[in-house]
Short mmCIF file of C-alpha atoms in Angstrom, two decimals:
data_model
loop_
_atom_site.label_atom_id
_atom_site.label_comp_id
_atom_site.label_asym_id
_atom_site.label_seq_id
_atom_site.Cartn_x
_atom_site.Cartn_y
_atom_site.Cartn_z
CA MET O 11 156.89 75.47 182.12
CA ARG O 12 155.75 76.99 178.84
CA ILE O 13 152.64 76.24 176.81
CA LEU O 14 152.36 77.14 173.14
CA ILE O 15 148.88 77.91 171.84
CA PHE O 16 149.02 77.19 168.11
CA ASN O 17 146.22 79.03 166.31
CA GLY O 18 145.86 77.62 162.81
CA VAL O 19 143.44 80.28 161.54
CA ASN O 20 144.86 82.57 158.88
CA SER O 21 142.85 85.69 159.80
CA LYS O 22 143.60 88.83 161.76
CA LYS O 23 139.92 89.50 162.55
CA PRO O 24 138.44 88.45 165.90
CA ASN O 25 137.05 84.96 165.43
CA THR O 26 136.38 81.66 167.17
CA ALA O 27 140.11 80.86 167.29
CA SER O 28 140.97 84.13 169.01
CA CYS O 29 138.10 83.59 171.45
CA ILE O 30 139.36 80.09 172.32
CA SER O 31 143.03 81.08 172.53
CA GLY O 32 142.08 84.06 174.73
CA PHE O 33 140.22 81.76 177.11
CA PHE O 34 143.15 79.31 177.36
CA GLU O 35 145.64 82.15 177.78
CA SER O 36 143.72 83.85 180.59
CA VAL O 37 143.22 80.61 182.56
CA LEU O 38 146.85 79.53 182.13
CA LEU O 39 148.28 82.95 183.04
CA GLU O 40 146.10 82.99 186.14
CA MET O 41 147.70 79.66 187.07
CA GLY O 42 151.19 81.14 186.64
CA VAL O 43 152.00 79.28 183.42
CA GLU O 44 154.08 80.98 180.73
CA VAL O 45 152.01 81.18 177.54
CA VAL O 46 153.19 81.77 174.00
CA ILE O 47 150.65 82.20 171.21
CA PHE O 48 151.57 81.42 167.63
CA ASN O 49 148.95 82.72 165.18
CA VAL O 50 149.72 81.59 161.63
CA SER O 51 148.41 84.92 160.33
CA ASP O 52 151.06 86.87 162.28
CA HIS O 53 154.10 85.11 160.82
CA PRO O 54 155.42 85.13 157.25
CA ILE O 55 155.99 81.37 157.01
CA PRO O 56 156.65 80.44 153.37
CA ILE O 57 155.25 77.35 151.70
CA PHE O 58 157.35 74.38 152.77
CA SER O 59 159.90 73.21 150.21
CA GLU O 60 162.52 70.51 150.69
CA ASP O 61 164.64 72.41 148.18
CA GLN O 62 164.98 75.43 150.45
CA ILE O 63 168.46 74.93 151.90
CA TYR O 64 168.44 77.98 154.16
CA PRO O 65 165.08 78.55 155.84
CA SER O 66 164.00 82.10 156.61
CA GLN O 67 164.46 83.66 160.04
CA PRO O 68 160.70 83.48 160.82
CA VAL O 69 160.79 79.73 160.10
CA LYS O 70 163.80 79.21 162.39
CA GLU O 71 162.11 81.23 165.15
CA MET O 72 158.89 79.24 164.74
CA VAL O 73 160.68 75.88 164.93
CA ASP O 74 162.55 77.04 168.05
CA MET O 75 159.31 78.27 169.64
CA PHE O 76 157.58 74.95 168.97
CA GLN O 77 160.48 72.82 170.20
CA SER O 78 161.17 74.91 173.30
CA SER O 79 157.59 74.73 174.60
CA ASN O 80 156.83 71.91 177.02
CA MET O 81 153.23 71.58 175.92
CA HIS O 82 151.04 72.73 173.05
CA ILE O 83 147.37 73.39 172.46
CA TRP O 84 146.49 73.24 168.76
CA LEU O 85 143.40 75.07 167.49
CA SER O 86 141.91 74.68 164.02
CA PRO O 87 138.57 74.92 162.31
CA LEU O 88 137.58 71.87 160.30
CA TYR O 89 138.69 72.36 156.69
CA HIS O 90 137.66 69.51 154.39
CA GLY O 91 138.20 66.85 157.04
CA GLY O 92 141.38 68.23 158.58
CA MET O 93 143.29 71.21 159.93
CA THR O 94 143.95 74.36 157.90
CA GLY O 95 146.59 74.24 155.19
CA ALA O 96 148.50 77.11 156.82
CA MET O 97 148.71 75.13 160.05
CA LYS O 98 149.91 71.99 158.29
CA ASN O 99 152.49 74.04 156.40
CA CYS O 100 153.96 75.29 159.70
CA LEU O 101 154.14 71.75 161.02
CA ASP O 102 155.90 70.58 157.85
CA TRP O 103 158.76 72.97 158.64
CA LEU O 104 159.46 71.04 161.86
CA VAL O 105 161.49 68.70 159.64
CA LEU O 106 164.34 71.12 160.42
CA GLY O 107 164.57 69.41 163.80
CA SER O 108 164.70 65.88 162.38
CA SER O 109 168.40 65.42 163.17
CA ASP O 110 168.20 66.81 166.71
CA GLN O 111 168.93 64.48 169.60
CA GLU O 112 165.21 64.72 170.45
CA PRO O 113 163.74 65.24 166.96
CA TYR O 114 160.61 67.10 165.95
CA LEU O 115 158.30 67.44 168.98
CA SER O 116 159.59 64.44 170.93
CA ASN O 117 157.71 64.01 174.21
CA THR O 118 155.78 67.28 173.84
CA ARG O 119 152.23 66.95 175.15
CA VAL O 120 149.58 68.33 172.82
CA GLY O 121 145.92 69.13 173.44
CA LEU O 122 143.71 69.32 170.36
CA VAL O 123 140.69 71.53 169.65
CA CYS O 124 138.77 71.62 166.38
CA TRP O 125 135.46 73.23 165.48
CA GLY O 126 132.95 72.98 162.70
CA TYR O 127 129.28 73.09 161.88
CA GLY O 128 127.25 69.92 161.89
CA GLY O 129 129.29 67.97 164.39
CA ASN O 130 132.06 66.64 162.12
CA SER O 131 134.95 68.33 163.91
CA ALA O 132 136.16 65.04 165.38
CA SER O 133 137.64 64.22 161.97
CA GLY O 134 139.81 67.35 162.30
CA ILE O 135 140.97 66.10 165.71
CA ASP O 136 141.91 62.76 164.11
CA ASN O 137 143.88 64.58 161.40
CA MET O 138 145.78 66.72 163.90
CA ARG O 139 146.43 63.69 166.14
CA THR O 140 147.97 61.77 163.23
CA VAL O 141 150.33 64.63 162.40
CA ALA O 142 151.26 65.29 166.05
CA ASN O 143 152.01 61.63 166.69
CA THR O 144 154.09 61.43 163.51
CA LEU O 145 156.10 64.37 164.88
CA ARG O 146 156.69 62.24 168.01
CA ALA O 147 154.44 64.35 170.21
CA TRP O 148 152.16 62.75 172.76
CA THR O 149 148.55 63.82 172.27
CA LEU O 150 146.18 63.87 175.17
CA PRO O 151 143.62 61.08 174.98
CA TYR O 152 141.10 63.86 175.63
CA ALA O 153 140.36 66.38 172.86
CA VAL O 154 137.65 68.99 172.36
CA PRO O 155 135.66 68.72 169.12
CA ILE O 156 133.34 71.73 168.99
CA VAL O 157 129.90 71.78 167.41
CA MET O 158 129.57 75.45 166.49
CA GLU O 159 125.80 75.45 166.89
CA THR O 160 126.33 74.86 170.64
CA PHE O 161 129.57 76.78 171.28
CA TYR O 162 128.37 80.32 172.05
CA GLU O 163 125.71 81.38 174.53
CA GLN O 164 122.63 82.12 172.47
CA GLY O 165 122.86 85.54 170.82
CA THR O 166 126.33 86.33 172.23
CA THR O 167 130.01 85.73 171.60
CA GLU O 168 130.44 84.22 175.09
CA ILE O 169 131.64 80.60 175.27
CA THR O 170 129.06 78.31 176.90
CA GLN O 171 129.84 76.97 180.36
CA SER O 172 129.96 73.45 178.94
CA TYR O 173 132.86 74.29 176.62
CA LYS O 174 134.66 76.32 179.29
CA GLU O 175 134.59 73.22 181.48
CA ARG O 176 135.96 71.08 178.65
CA PHE O 177 138.82 73.52 178.07
CA GLU O 178 139.60 73.60 181.79
CA ARG O 179 139.64 69.77 181.83
CA MET O 180 142.16 69.86 178.97
CA ILE O 181 144.36 72.27 180.90
CA TYR O 182 144.16 70.04 183.98
CA LEU O 183 145.17 66.99 181.94
CA LEU O 184 148.06 68.84 180.27
CA LEU O 185 149.42 70.00 183.61
CA ALA O 186 148.59 66.85 185.61
CA SER O 187 152.04 65.29 185.52
CA GLN O 188 154.06 68.47 185.97
#
């Protein structure tokens, strides 16, 4: 069993996304699950173009990584009501698997996490859910919208117990039928 953590933040600096992906990775590894992390900032994925007949090697590797993972956890900050553009661009490249026997992300279970200030991150979850379902993935009915004002323990960069429990519940639900 292999879980892909898809970090949609285009930044190499430590940030909320790296904090969240680190938490998921440590819990999953402790459970004996193989974890692969795909950070959009670490891969030279070009802007999607239907005219590009021969996709680059990084694109082919990304598509294979996404399709060969049993489950995904998608992480994105809220950007104007949705996921980041870099994240969406990566997902657009999954069209390369449209003619496969099991196209796109057929039957892949996906957990969704989005964060923002002011409590509007649920709209980012809705956006990611729409794209995942269009790619034939099955999204968990449970997602984690994060209100940034309540995410970290006061004055620290430590995730609050409440959010740790929510992430652990997501992991449980992802793995429940395995």
